[in-house]
PDB file of C-alpha atoms in Angstrom:
ATOM      1  CA  VAL A   1      76.290  35.853  64.540  1.00  0.00           C
ATOM      2  CA  ALA A   2      77.157  32.416  63.159  1.00  0.00           C
ATOM      3  CA  GLN A   3      76.353  33.477  59.592  1.00  0.00           C
ATOM      4  CA  PHE A   4      79.230  35.977  59.298  1.00  0.00           C
ATOM      5  CA  PRO A   5      81.729  34.996  62.008  1.00  0.00           C
ATOM      6  CA  GLU A   6      84.633  36.773  60.290  1.00  0.00           C
ATOM      7  CA  ALA A   7      82.751  40.080  60.345  1.00  0.00           C
ATOM      8  CA  VAL A   8      82.000  39.651  64.043  1.00  0.00           C
ATOM      9  CA  ASP A   9      85.672  38.998  64.814  1.00  0.00           C
ATOM     10  CA  LEU A  10      86.786  42.000  62.755  1.00  0.00           C
ATOM     11  CA  VAL A  11      84.338  44.388  64.436  1.00  0.00           C
ATOM     12  CA  VAL A  12      85.193  43.175  67.937  1.00  0.00           C
ATOM     13  CA  THR A  13      88.938  43.424  67.270  1.00  0.00           C
ATOM     14  CA  ALA A  14      88.634  46.930  65.790  1.00  0.00           C
ATOM     15  CA  ALA A  15      86.354  48.108  68.615  1.00  0.00           C
ATOM     16  CA  ASN A  16      88.860  46.976  71.242  1.00  0.00           C
ATOM     17  CA  ILE A  17      91.736  48.668  69.367  1.00  0.00           C
ATOM     18  CA  LEU A  18      89.756  51.911  69.074  1.00  0.00           C
ATOM     19  CA  LEU A  19      88.842  51.977  72.759  1.00  0.00           C
ATOM     20  CA  GLU A  20      92.334  51.062  73.970  1.00  0.00           C
ATOM     21  CA  GLY A  21      94.615  52.528  71.286  1.00  0.00           C
ATOM     22  CA  ALA A  22      92.652  55.415  69.779  1.00  0.00           C
ATOM     23  CA  PRO A  23      90.303  56.765  72.459  1.00  0.00           C
ATOM     24  CA  ASP A  24      91.064  60.356  71.385  1.00  0.00           C
ATOM     25  CA  ALA A  25      89.649  59.605  67.923  1.00  0.00           C
ATOM     26  CA  PHE A  26      86.210  59.294  69.548  1.00  0.00           C
ATOM     27  CA  VAL A  27      83.914  62.060  68.326  1.00  0.00           C
ATOM     28  CA  PRO A  28      80.740  62.418  70.426  1.00  0.00           C
ATOM     29  CA  LEU A  29      77.553  61.510  68.614  1.00  0.00           C
ATOM     30  CA  ARG A  30      76.255  65.080  68.995  1.00  0.00           C
ATOM     31  CA  GLU A  31      78.964  66.170  66.515  1.00  0.00           C
ATOM     32  CA  TRP A  32      77.566  64.008  63.699  1.00  0.00           C
ATOM     33  CA  GLU A  33      74.603  64.546  61.380  1.00  0.00           C
ATOM     34  CA  SER A  34      72.215  61.883  60.182  1.00  0.00           C
ATOM     35  CA  ILE A  35      71.107  63.755  57.067  1.00  0.00           C
ATOM     36  CA  SER A  36      73.490  62.052  54.707  1.00  0.00           C
ATOM     37  CA  PRO A  37      71.963  60.787  51.453  1.00  0.00           C
ATOM     38  CA  PHE A  38      74.773  58.235  51.387  1.00  0.00           C
ATOM     39  CA  GLY A  39      73.275  56.193  54.201  1.00  0.00           C
ATOM     40  CA  THR A  40      75.735  57.068  56.923  1.00  0.00           C
ATOM     41  CA  LEU A  41      76.317  59.625  59.626  1.00  0.00           C
ATOM     42  CA  ILE A  42      78.652  62.427  58.626  1.00  0.00           C
ATOM     43  CA  PRO A  43      80.605  64.841  60.821  1.00  0.00           C
ATOM     44  CA  SER A  44      78.607  68.031  61.270  1.00  0.00           C
ATOM     45  CA  ASP A  45      79.515  71.328  59.631  1.00  0.00           C
ATOM     46  CA  GLY A  46      81.231  69.678  56.641  1.00  0.00           C
ATOM     47  CA  ARG A  47      84.198  68.510  58.697  1.00  0.00           C
ATOM     48  CA  ASP A  48      86.352  65.513  57.922  1.00  0.00           C
ATOM     49  CA  ALA A  49      88.611  63.348  60.083  1.00  0.00           C
ATOM     50  CA  THR A  50      91.550  65.760  60.005  1.00  0.00           C
ATOM     51  CA  ASP A  51      89.381  68.499  61.507  1.00  0.00           C
ATOM     52  CA  PHE A  52      89.379  66.548  64.774  1.00  0.00           C
ATOM     53  CA  GLN A  53      92.630  66.946  66.686  1.00  0.00           C
ATOM     54  CA  GLY A  54      92.470  63.446  68.162  1.00  0.00           C
ATOM     55  CA  HIS A  55      92.003  61.576  64.868  1.00  0.00           C
ATOM     56  CA  PHE A  56      93.890  58.292  64.634  1.00  0.00           C
ATOM     57  CA  ASP A  57      96.607  58.561  61.962  1.00  0.00           C
ATOM     58  CA  LEU A  58      97.150  55.141  60.409  1.00  0.00           C
ATOM     59  CA  SER A  59     100.582  56.164  59.079  1.00  0.00           C
ATOM     60  CA  THR A  60     101.884  56.241  62.655  1.00  0.00           C
ATOM     61  CA  ALA A  61      99.835  53.336  64.050  1.00  0.00           C
ATOM     62  CA  SER A  62     101.491  50.112  65.130  1.00  0.00           C
ATOM     63  CA  GLU A  63     101.211  47.291  62.605  1.00  0.00           C
ATOM     64  CA  ASP A  64      98.684  45.472  64.823  1.00  0.00           C
ATOM     65  CA  ASP A  65      96.499  48.550  65.280  1.00  0.00           C
ATOM     66  CA  PHE A  66      96.641  49.349  61.563  1.00  0.00           C
ATOM     67  CA  GLU A  67      95.739  45.763  60.647  1.00  0.00           C
ATOM     68  CA  ALA A  68      92.700  45.817  62.949  1.00  0.00           C
ATOM     69  CA  ILE A  69      91.302  48.839  61.090  1.00  0.00           C
ATOM     70  CA  TRP A  70      92.527  47.794  57.638  1.00  0.00           C
ATOM     71  CA  ASN A  71      90.864  44.376  58.007  1.00  0.00           C
ATOM     72  CA  LEU A  72      87.465  46.098  58.124  1.00  0.00           C
ATOM     73  CA  VAL A  73      88.180  47.905  54.844  1.00  0.00           C
ATOM     74  CA  ASP A  74      89.648  44.778  53.278  1.00  0.00           C
ATOM     75  CA  TYR A  75      86.592  42.711  54.265  1.00  0.00           C
ATOM     76  CA  THR A  76      84.277  45.223  52.599  1.00  0.00           C
ATOM     77  CA  LEU A  77      86.372  45.385  49.421  1.00  0.00           C
ATOM     78  CA  LYS A  78      86.524  41.590  49.114  1.00  0.00           C
ATOM     79  CA  PHE A  79      82.848  41.172  49.950  1.00  0.00           C
ATOM     80  CA  ASN A  80      82.046  43.689  47.226  1.00  0.00           C
ATOM     81  CA  ARG A  81      84.375  42.673  44.409  1.00  0.00           C
ATOM     82  CA  GLY A  82      85.854  39.281  45.215  1.00  0.00           C
ATOM     83  CA  TYR A  83      89.344  38.211  46.091  1.00  0.00           C
ATOM     84  CA  ARG A  84      91.421  40.315  43.729  1.00  0.00           C
ATOM     85  CA  SER A  85      94.314  42.142  45.346  1.00  0.00           C
ATOM     86  CA  THR A  86      93.626  44.998  47.751  1.00  0.00           C
ATOM     87  CA  ALA A  87      97.338  45.846  48.045  1.00  0.00           C
ATOM     88  CA  PRO A  88      97.037  49.262  46.308  1.00  0.00           C
ATOM     89  CA  GLU A  89      94.256  50.369  48.664  1.00  0.00           C
ATOM     90  CA  ARG A  90      96.137  48.985  51.670  1.00  0.00           C
ATOM     91  CA  GLU A  91      99.162  51.100  50.773  1.00  0.00           C
ATOM     92  CA  VAL A  92      97.015  54.252  50.484  1.00  0.00           C
ATOM     93  CA  PHE A  93      95.230  53.637  53.787  1.00  0.00           C
ATOM     94  CA  ARG A  94      98.517  52.827  55.535  1.00  0.00           C
ATOM     95  CA  SER A  95     100.167  56.047  54.360  1.00  0.00           C
ATOM     96  CA  ASP A  96      97.185  58.424  54.376  1.00  0.00           C
ATOM     97  CA  GLY A  97      94.343  56.927  56.475  1.00  0.00           C
ATOM     98  CA  LYS A  98      92.766  59.002  59.233  1.00  0.00           C
ATOM     99  CA  VAL A  99      90.216  57.447  61.608  1.00  0.00           C
ATOM    100  CA  ILE A 100      87.447  58.894  63.742  1.00  0.00           C
ATOM    101  CA  TRP A 101      84.726  56.914  65.446  1.00  0.00           C
ATOM    102  CA  THR A 102      81.580  57.333  67.487  1.00  0.00           C
ATOM    103  CA  SER A 103      79.188  55.406  69.662  1.00  0.00           C
ATOM    104  CA  LYS A 104      76.359  56.270  72.049  1.00  0.00           C
ATOM    105  CA  LYS A 105      79.136  56.851  74.551  1.00  0.00           C
ATOM    106  CA  LYS A 106      82.779  55.900  74.523  1.00  0.00           C
ATOM    107  CA  GLN A 107      82.236  52.778  76.634  1.00  0.00           C
ATOM    108  CA  SER A 108      79.240  51.339  74.699  1.00  0.00           C
ATOM    109  CA  LEU A 109      81.196  49.643  71.922  1.00  0.00           C
ATOM    110  CA  PRO A 110      80.634  45.989  71.050  1.00  0.00           C
ATOM    111  CA  LEU A 111      83.756  44.549  72.713  1.00  0.00           C
ATOM    112  CA  SER A 112      82.817  40.873  72.562  1.00  0.00           C
ATOM    113  CA  GLU A 113      80.773  38.470  70.473  1.00  0.00           C
ATOM    114  CA  ASP A 114      78.176  38.467  73.241  1.00  0.00           C
ATOM    115  CA  ASP A 115      77.902  42.265  72.978  1.00  0.00           C
ATOM    116  CA  ILE A 116      77.130  41.960  69.280  1.00  0.00           C
ATOM    117  CA  ARG A 117      74.663  39.141  69.828  1.00  0.00           C
ATOM    118  CA  SER A 118      72.790  40.304  72.913  1.00  0.00           C
ATOM    119  CA  THR A 119      73.230  43.972  73.760  1.00  0.00           C
ATOM    120  CA  LEU A 120      72.069  47.269  72.340  1.00  0.00           C
ATOM    121  CA  ASN A 121      75.253  48.732  70.934  1.00  0.00           C
ATOM    122  CA  PHE A 122      76.350  51.097  68.226  1.00  0.00           C
ATOM    123  CA  LEU A 123      79.686  51.760  66.575  1.00  0.00           C
ATOM    124  CA  LEU A 124      80.549  53.889  63.563  1.00  0.00           C
ATOM    125  CA  VAL A 125      84.105  53.910  62.208  1.00  0.00           C
ATOM    126  CA  ARG A 126      85.058  56.457  59.534  1.00  0.00           C
ATOM    127  CA  VAL A 127      88.413  56.099  57.746  1.00  0.00           C
ATOM    128  CA  GLU A 128      89.389  58.761  55.229  1.00  0.00           C
ATOM    129  CA  THR A 129      92.207  59.211  52.795  1.00  0.00           C
ATOM    130  CA  LYS A 130      92.686  62.166  50.484  1.00  0.00           C
ATOM    131  CA  ASP A 131      90.520  60.512  47.811  1.00  0.00           C
ATOM    132  CA  ASN A 132      88.546  57.721  49.503  1.00  0.00           C
ATOM    133  CA  LEU A 133      86.117  57.161  52.324  1.00  0.00           C
ATOM    134  CA  TYR A 134      85.353  53.999  54.250  1.00  0.00           C
ATOM    135  CA  VAL A 135      82.517  53.815  56.762  1.00  0.00           C
ATOM    136  CA  MET A 136      81.511  50.859  58.913  1.00  0.00           C
ATOM    137  CA  MET A 137      78.569  50.921  61.261  1.00  0.00           C
ATOM    138  CA  THR A 138      77.137  48.225  63.458  1.00  0.00           C
ATOM    139  CA  ASN A 139      73.856  48.816  65.217  1.00  0.00           C
ATOM    140  CA  GLN A 140      70.742  46.988  66.241  1.00  0.00           C
ATOM    141  CA  MET A 141      67.042  46.970  65.723  1.00  0.00           C
ATOM    142  CA  PHE A 142      64.107  44.975  66.975  1.00  0.00           C
ATOM    143  CA  SER A 143      62.396  43.165  64.167  1.00  0.00           C
ATOM    144  CA  ILE A 144      60.367  40.118  63.247  1.00  0.00           C
ATOM    145  CA  ILE A 145      63.605  38.111  63.367  1.00  0.00           C
ATOM    146  CA  SER A 146      63.678  38.512  67.127  1.00  0.00           C
ATOM    147  CA  GLU A 147      60.959  40.131  69.192  1.00  0.00           C
ATOM    148  CA  SER A 148      62.864  39.801  72.454  1.00  0.00           C
ATOM    149  CA  GLU A 149      66.517  40.554  71.612  1.00  0.00           C
ATOM    150  CA  PRO A 150      68.219  43.092  69.394  1.00  0.00           C
ATOM    151  CA  THR A 151      69.141  42.047  65.892  1.00  0.00           C
ATOM    152  CA  ASN A 152      72.552  43.566  65.315  1.00  0.00           C
ATOM    153  CA  HIS A 153      73.702  44.181  61.798  1.00  0.00           C
ATOM    154  CA  LEU A 154      76.665  45.607  59.928  1.00  0.00           C
ATOM    155  CA  HIS A 155      76.772  48.294  57.249  1.00  0.00           C
ATOM    156  CA  SER A 156      79.941  49.175  55.395  1.00  0.00           C
ATOM    157  CA  MET A 157      80.795  51.401  52.460  1.00  0.00           C
ATOM    158  CA  TYR A 158      83.926  52.171  50.471  1.00  0.00           C
ATOM    159  CA  VAL A 159      83.602  55.051  48.032  1.00  0.00           C
ATOM    160  CA  ALA A 160      85.684  57.571  46.142  1.00  0.00           C
ATOM    161  CA  LYS A 161      85.065  60.999  47.663  1.00  0.00           C
ATOM    162  CA  ASP A 162      84.653  62.635  44.256  1.00  0.00           C
ATOM    163  CA  VAL A 163      81.380  60.772  43.628  1.00  0.00           C
ATOM    164  CA  MET A 164      79.846  62.114  46.825  1.00  0.00           C
ATOM    165  CA  ASN A 165      78.059  65.018  45.189  1.00  0.00           C
ATOM    166  CA  ALA A 166      74.673  66.155  43.905  1.00  0.00           C
ATOM    167  CA  ASP A 167      75.119  64.273  40.624  1.00  0.00           C
ATOM    168  CA  ASN A 168      75.068  60.965  42.468  1.00  0.00           C
ATOM    169  CA  ALA A 169      72.725  61.561  45.406  1.00  0.00           C
ATOM    170  CA  CYS A 170      69.845  63.736  46.521  1.00  0.00           C
ATOM    171  CA  LEU A 171      71.833  66.404  48.349  1.00  0.00           C
ATOM    172  CA  ASP A 172      70.026  69.629  47.598  1.00  0.00           C
ATOM    173  CA  ASP A 173      67.991  71.487  44.952  1.00  0.00           C
ATOM    174  CA  THR A 174      70.787  71.075  42.403  1.00  0.00           C
ATOM    175  CA  SER A 175      70.572  67.276  42.608  1.00  0.00           C
ATOM    176  CA  SER A 176      69.825  65.132  39.592  1.00  0.00           C
ATOM    177  CA  ALA A 177      66.439  64.825  37.927  1.00  0.00           C
ATOM    178  CA  LEU A 178      65.946  61.461  39.622  1.00  0.00           C
ATOM    179  CA  CYS A 179      65.768  63.193  42.993  1.00  0.00           C
ATOM    180  CA  ASN A 180      63.289  65.799  41.776  1.00  0.00           C
ATOM    181  CA  SER A 181      60.909  63.412  40.044  1.00  0.00           C
ATOM    182  CA  ALA A 182      57.402  63.025  41.393  1.00  0.00           C
ATOM    183  CA  TYR A 183      56.273  59.809  43.068  1.00  0.00           C
ATOM    184  CA  VAL A 184      54.561  57.538  40.565  1.00  0.00           C
ATOM    185  CA  PRO A 185      52.581  54.641  42.070  1.00  0.00           C
ATOM    186  CA  VAL A 186      52.986  51.237  40.486  1.00  0.00           C
ATOM    187  CA  ALA A 187      49.733  49.994  38.953  1.00  0.00           C
ATOM    188  CA  GLY A 188      48.268  47.060  40.848  1.00  0.00           C
ATOM    189  CA  HIS A 189      50.385  47.647  43.968  1.00  0.00           C
ATOM    190  CA  GLU A 190      48.449  49.594  46.539  1.00  0.00           C
ATOM    191  CA  GLU A 191      50.371  51.091  49.408  1.00  0.00           C
ATOM    192  CA  ARG A 192      49.191  49.887  52.778  1.00  0.00           C
ATOM    193  CA  ILE A 193      50.277  50.827  56.251  1.00  0.00           C
ATOM    194  CA  ILE A 194      50.830  47.768  58.380  1.00  0.00           C
ATOM    195  CA  SER A 195      49.919  48.304  61.994  1.00  0.00           C
TER     196      SER A 195
END
């Protein structure tokens, strides 16, 4: 937690805003699919945020509620490309952003730093505009880092929707040649299963 304290604060703030200010934007986990080649859950049946009646419309959100969600997007943009201005994206998300979110259940969000550090929690936030998609997910796993407590980690992605297609990922049989290539082992590197 100490390594990325700003990220922890942003997630906790957004989680509290979502639970208190946008509970209707919660979409049960059963309505998401984990088949996405883009490394994130996607709403099932090809739906997007506007297909859910309770989505959280950032154009009508209070400034504080908008900032809590925007700060997640802003953090990802700055982490990715440095500290150049994010004002154009902020304007688009403020006027056109739609939010849905999920967790194991509505009450299992990470609502404090202790939740992120010591509990098994899961939160996925999806913010869409007409042309862009932002996804943030925090979850945990047990690993060599800690055999007795969960190791929570954050994933985030900002992408133009028009690149989310078979030319850029292994979606289906029409996907690029890269997806259809046969596995070629690397000489001198035997695969071993560690048990």
